[in-house]
XYZ file of C-alpha atoms in Angstrom:
132
model
C 12.627 -12.444 8.498
C 13.841 -13.168 4.950
C 15.739 -10.640 2.860
C 12.787 -10.525 0.543
C 10.293 -9.871 3.250
C 12.413 -6.997 4.504
C 12.713 -5.527 0.922
C 8.864 -5.792 0.503
C 8.382 -4.085 3.855
C 10.734 -1.432 2.804
C 8.912 -0.809 -0.468
C 5.681 -0.792 1.592
C 7.086 1.807 3.937
C 8.183 3.873 0.985
C 4.644 3.736 -0.391
C 3.141 5.210 2.931
C 6.106 7.796 3.143
C 5.289 8.980 -0.361
C 1.611 9.359 0.516
C 2.476 11.270 3.651
C 4.856 13.562 1.863
C 2.186 13.995 -0.903
C 4.987 12.957 -3.343
C 3.253 11.718 -6.465
C 6.444 11.250 -8.447
C 7.711 8.845 -5.634
C 4.319 7.124 -5.522
C 4.213 6.557 -9.241
C 7.762 5.124 -9.169
C 6.706 2.456 -6.736
C 3.863 1.153 -9.012
C 4.417 -1.590 -11.570
C 4.692 -0.684 -15.184
C 4.947 -4.143 -16.827
C 2.295 -5.990 -14.614
C -1.350 -4.947 -14.791
C -2.227 -2.806 -11.812
C -5.483 -2.470 -9.707
C -6.651 -0.456 -6.645
C -9.494 -0.338 -4.378
C -9.733 2.682 -2.222
C -12.112 2.563 0.813
C -15.688 3.014 -0.528
C -14.567 3.158 -4.301
C -15.192 0.742 -7.068
C -12.207 -1.203 -8.338
C -9.801 0.769 -10.577
C -8.002 -1.287 -13.242
C -4.956 -0.100 -15.247
C -2.061 2.104 -14.444
C -3.698 5.290 -15.907
C -6.820 4.964 -13.700
C -4.827 3.983 -10.663
C -2.422 6.838 -11.082
C -5.255 9.267 -11.696
C -6.886 8.242 -8.509
C -3.685 8.990 -6.638
C -3.252 12.345 -8.372
C -6.870 13.239 -7.314
C -6.353 12.113 -3.737
C -3.005 13.884 -3.307
C -4.309 16.981 -5.103
C -7.136 17.447 -2.616
C -6.959 17.185 1.157
C -5.457 13.741 1.720
C -5.892 12.291 5.154
C -2.809 11.901 7.592
C -2.520 8.192 7.051
C -0.029 5.928 8.880
C 0.690 2.280 8.340
C 1.018 -0.097 11.293
C 1.188 -3.880 12.020
C 2.632 -4.680 8.600
C 3.488 -8.180 7.734
C 5.028 -9.475 4.595
C 4.522 -12.689 2.748
C 6.608 -13.847 -0.180
C 5.993 -16.557 -2.786
C 8.511 -16.468 -5.396
C 8.134 -13.288 -7.583
C 4.973 -12.231 -5.839
C 4.598 -10.734 -2.319
C 1.917 -9.059 -0.375
C 1.702 -7.001 2.865
C -1.229 -7.027 5.139
C -1.338 -3.934 7.489
C -3.542 -1.456 9.196
C -3.890 2.135 8.031
C -4.418 4.535 10.954
C -6.176 7.877 10.601
C -5.998 10.655 13.284
C -9.850 10.695 13.388
C -12.271 8.021 12.345
C -12.013 4.223 11.939
C -8.829 2.290 11.150
C -8.495 0.631 7.845
C -7.157 -2.797 6.914
C -5.145 -2.900 3.678
C -3.463 -5.394 1.442
C -0.603 -4.355 -0.942
C 0.452 -6.800 -3.560
C 3.962 -6.585 -5.087
C 5.686 -8.266 -8.043
C 9.252 -8.331 -9.125
C 10.059 -6.055 -12.163
C 13.590 -5.545 -13.141
C 14.898 -6.915 -9.882
C 12.782 -4.640 -7.649
C 9.569 -5.092 -5.824
C 6.700 -2.878 -7.417
C 3.213 -2.459 -6.180
C 0.598 -3.891 -8.521
C -2.486 -3.789 -6.262
C -3.617 -1.882 -3.222
C -6.900 -2.567 -1.400
C -8.098 -0.840 1.847
C -11.344 -1.039 3.724
C -12.782 -0.259 7.160
C -11.509 -2.255 10.057
C -14.418 -2.948 12.320
C -12.550 -5.036 14.918
C -9.735 -2.869 16.398
C -6.693 -4.922 17.055
C -4.295 -3.596 19.746
C -1.308 -5.983 19.298
C 0.526 -6.296 16.116
C 0.693 -9.793 14.579
C 3.838 -11.850 15.173
C 6.651 -10.635 12.898
C 4.778 -7.329 12.167
C 6.659 -4.071 11.538
C 5.204 -1.278 13.599
C-alpha cells in the first residue's frame, strides 16, 4: 500500500471517528474549503456546497445519530484526487456502501464528496487490501 493510500485511509478513519464522537469541529476540519463539496446521505437529495453539507452534518449530529462504523475500506489514488470505497455498518438495519472522495489542499487530503446508500448484497469478506 502506498504512502498516499495510507494517508487517505487515515483521513477516512478520522472522518468516521469524528462522526462516532459527535465532534462537529473535527468533522468540519476534514472537509475541503477550496474545492467544491457535495454529499448524498442515504435517502437524501444531493447537497452541494460547503454550507449545505456542513448544515446536514450539524443536523445529523444534533439529533440522534446512528452508531455507524466503517469497514472494508479501500483507497484509490490518482494524483491529487483519491477515493475510498467502504461499508458503513449499523447495529440494527441494513449495511450501507459508501464512497468518500478526497482532494489535496495545502498538502493534506480533505474530503470533498461523501455518498452512502443501502447495501443489498451483504459481503462477508473484505476486499483485497481493505482496512477493517
